[in-house]
mmCIF file of C-alpha atoms in Angstrom:
data_model
loop_
_atom_site.group_PDB
_atom_site.id
_atom_site.type_symbol
_atom_site.label_atom_id
_atom_site.label_comp_id
_atom_site.label_asym_id
_atom_site.label_seq_id
_atom_site.Cartn_x
_atom_site.Cartn_y
_atom_site.Cartn_z
ATOM 1 C CA GLN E 11 4.591 -17.442 6.571
ATOM 2 C CA VAL E 12 3.780 -13.811 5.738
ATOM 3 C CA GLN E 13 -0.365 -13.245 5.560
ATOM 4 C CA LEU E 14 -1.146 -9.672 4.234
ATOM 5 C CA VAL E 15 -4.609 -7.961 5.557
ATOM 6 C CA GLU E 16 -5.879 -4.845 4.144
ATOM 7 C CA SER E 17 -8.765 -3.187 5.184
ATOM 8 C CA GLY E 18 -10.558 0.165 4.154
ATOM 9 C CA GLY E 19 -10.726 0.249 0.747
ATOM 10 C CA GLY E 20 -14.934 1.750 -0.412
ATOM 11 C CA LEU E 21 -16.383 3.988 -2.394
ATOM 12 C CA VAL E 22 -15.958 8.218 -2.501
ATOM 13 C CA GLN E 23 -15.995 11.174 -3.865
ATOM 14 C CA THR E 24 -13.658 12.368 -5.355
ATOM 15 C CA GLY E 25 -12.383 14.996 -3.066
ATOM 16 C CA GLY E 26 -12.591 12.995 -0.677
ATOM 17 C CA SER E 27 -10.490 10.814 1.959
ATOM 18 C CA LEU E 28 -9.891 7.265 2.735
ATOM 19 C CA ARG E 29 -7.915 5.275 5.471
ATOM 20 C CA LEU E 30 -6.441 2.163 4.705
ATOM 21 C CA THR E 31 -4.334 -0.534 7.084
ATOM 22 C CA CYS E 32 -2.746 -3.583 6.296
ATOM 23 C CA ALA E 33 -2.479 -5.903 8.856
ATOM 24 C CA GLY E 34 0.462 -8.179 9.086
ATOM 25 C CA SER E 35 1.345 -11.512 10.878
ATOM 26 C CA GLY E 36 3.402 -14.498 10.371
ATOM 27 C CA THR E 37 6.939 -13.793 10.151
ATOM 28 C CA ILE E 38 7.574 -10.431 9.797
ATOM 29 C CA SER E 39 10.488 -7.904 10.436
ATOM 30 C CA HIS E 40 10.339 -3.712 11.894
ATOM 31 C CA ILE E 41 13.020 -3.615 9.201
ATOM 32 C CA ASN E 42 11.270 -5.768 6.153
ATOM 33 C CA PRO E 43 10.165 -2.821 2.707
ATOM 34 C CA MET E 44 6.970 -2.839 3.089
ATOM 35 C CA GLY E 45 4.175 -1.270 0.482
ATOM 36 C CA TRP E 46 1.150 0.041 -1.986
ATOM 37 C CA TYR E 47 0.639 -1.221 -5.034
ATOM 38 C CA ARG E 48 -2.488 -1.151 -6.984
ATOM 39 C CA GLN E 49 -4.016 -1.670 -10.340
ATOM 40 C CA ALA E 50 -6.939 -0.559 -12.514
ATOM 41 C CA PRO E 51 -8.805 -2.687 -14.978
ATOM 42 C CA GLY E 52 -6.773 -2.990 -17.745
ATOM 43 C CA LYS E 53 -4.249 -1.868 -17.087
ATOM 44 C CA GLN E 54 -0.516 -3.959 -14.134
ATOM 45 C CA ARG E 55 -0.257 -2.897 -11.200
ATOM 46 C CA GLU E 56 2.218 0.477 -9.903
ATOM 47 C CA LEU E 57 3.631 0.894 -7.515
ATOM 48 C CA VAL E 58 1.925 3.640 -5.538
ATOM 49 C CA ALA E 59 3.719 4.293 -1.594
ATOM 50 C CA SER E 60 7.079 2.229 -0.178
ATOM 51 C CA ILE E 61 8.330 2.540 3.616
ATOM 52 C CA THR E 62 11.823 1.156 4.854
ATOM 53 C CA GLY E 63 12.036 -0.783 7.857
ATOM 54 C CA GLY E 64 13.475 3.203 9.248
ATOM 55 C CA GLY E 65 10.036 4.856 7.950
ATOM 56 C CA ARG E 66 11.538 6.198 5.021
ATOM 57 C CA ALA E 67 9.039 6.342 2.589
ATOM 58 C CA SER E 68 9.263 7.287 -0.958
ATOM 59 C CA TYR E 69 6.121 7.576 -3.818
ATOM 60 C CA ALA E 70 5.022 7.519 -7.517
ATOM 61 C CA ALA E 71 4.499 11.005 -8.814
ATOM 62 C CA SER E 72 0.984 10.532 -9.831
ATOM 63 C CA VAL E 73 0.192 10.452 -5.890
ATOM 64 C CA LYS E 74 2.231 12.552 -3.976
ATOM 65 C CA GLY E 75 1.186 15.687 -2.540
ATOM 66 C CA ARG E 76 -1.804 13.351 -1.621
ATOM 67 C CA PHE E 77 -0.700 10.541 -0.203
ATOM 68 C CA THR E 78 0.990 9.338 3.308
ATOM 69 C CA ILE E 79 2.481 6.037 3.936
ATOM 70 C CA SER E 80 3.384 4.717 6.987
ATOM 71 C CA ARG E 81 3.779 1.732 9.788
ATOM 72 C CA ASP E 82 4.330 0.332 12.727
ATOM 73 C CA ASN E 83 6.461 -1.616 13.757
ATOM 74 C CA VAL E 84 5.443 -3.627 17.202
ATOM 75 C CA LYS E 85 1.390 -3.389 15.316
ATOM 76 C CA ASN E 86 3.233 -4.820 12.213
ATOM 77 C CA THR E 87 0.995 -2.706 10.316
ATOM 78 C CA VAL E 88 1.089 0.016 7.159
ATOM 79 C CA TYR E 89 -1.175 2.555 6.649
ATOM 80 C CA LEU E 90 -1.871 4.495 3.842
ATOM 81 C CA GLN E 91 -3.499 7.756 4.434
ATOM 82 C CA MET E 92 -5.436 9.309 1.071
ATOM 83 C CA ASN E 93 -6.246 13.109 0.306
ATOM 84 C CA SER E 94 -8.169 14.541 -3.209
ATOM 85 C CA LEU E 95 -8.284 11.425 -4.586
ATOM 86 C CA ARG E 96 -9.726 11.258 -7.605
ATOM 87 C CA PRO E 97 -11.321 9.290 -10.015
ATOM 88 C CA GLU E 98 -7.878 7.771 -12.245
ATOM 89 C CA ASP E 99 -7.040 6.380 -8.336
ATOM 90 C CA THR E 100 -9.351 3.960 -9.189
ATOM 91 C CA ALA E 101 -8.536 0.908 -8.230
ATOM 92 C CA VAL E 102 -8.003 -2.670 -6.777
ATOM 93 C CA TYR E 103 -4.767 -1.467 -3.931
ATOM 94 C CA TYR E 104 -2.398 -4.487 -2.218
ATOM 95 C CA CYS E 105 0.048 -3.930 0.523
ATOM 96 C CA ASN E 106 3.184 -5.862 0.423
ATOM 97 C CA LEU E 107 5.842 -6.985 2.352
ATOM 98 C CA LYS E 108 9.744 -8.095 1.138
ATOM 99 C CA THR E 109 12.114 -10.064 1.962
ATOM 100 C CA GLY E 110 15.224 -11.937 1.769
ATOM 101 C CA TYR E 111 18.417 -10.982 1.848
ATOM 102 C CA PHE E 112 18.343 -8.883 -0.961
ATOM 103 C CA SER E 113 14.048 -7.983 -0.680
ATOM 104 C CA ASP E 114 13.769 -10.156 -4.089
ATOM 105 C CA ILE E 115 10.869 -12.251 -1.747
ATOM 106 C CA ASP E 116 7.335 -10.423 -2.106
ATOM 107 C CA PHE E 117 3.916 -11.423 -0.365
ATOM 108 C CA TRP E 118 1.027 -9.627 -1.169
ATOM 109 C CA GLY E 119 -2.087 -8.785 0.420
ATOM 110 C CA GLN E 120 -5.954 -9.941 -1.407
ATOM 111 C CA GLY E 121 -6.049 -6.439 -2.557
ATOM 112 C CA THR E 122 -8.895 -3.513 -1.175
ATOM 113 C CA GLN E 123 -11.685 -2.582 -3.501
ATOM 114 C CA VAL E 124 -11.137 1.701 -3.548
ATOM 115 C CA THR E 125 -13.497 3.240 -6.313
ATOM 116 C CA VAL E 126 -12.839 6.771 -6.552
ATOM 117 C CA SER E 127 -17.376 8.438 -8.370
ATOM 118 C CA SER E 128 -16.532 11.954 -10.470
#
């Protein structure tokens, strides 16, 4: 089994920064893709950023250039550095890990709230 625990959310003003941390435990391999999703009230959950086991990152267009995803395979931890935050970034942010031969099995953290005030 896999457990994911997020931390680092909070309230920040427009233009501010936050760093989210997701600590994983259990049966985790350094090759498992990991990522961050977010869900705003009344909206579907969306992919924010993902990173492969080899460190290749990809981003949603809305956050490219402002957010940076990274991982520490020794600590089974993934980070999301969020800069130049905007009110539209307000959402619950969820950590995700994919397992399975086709990376089709998802594990989720409990989520952490990020609120950006205007």
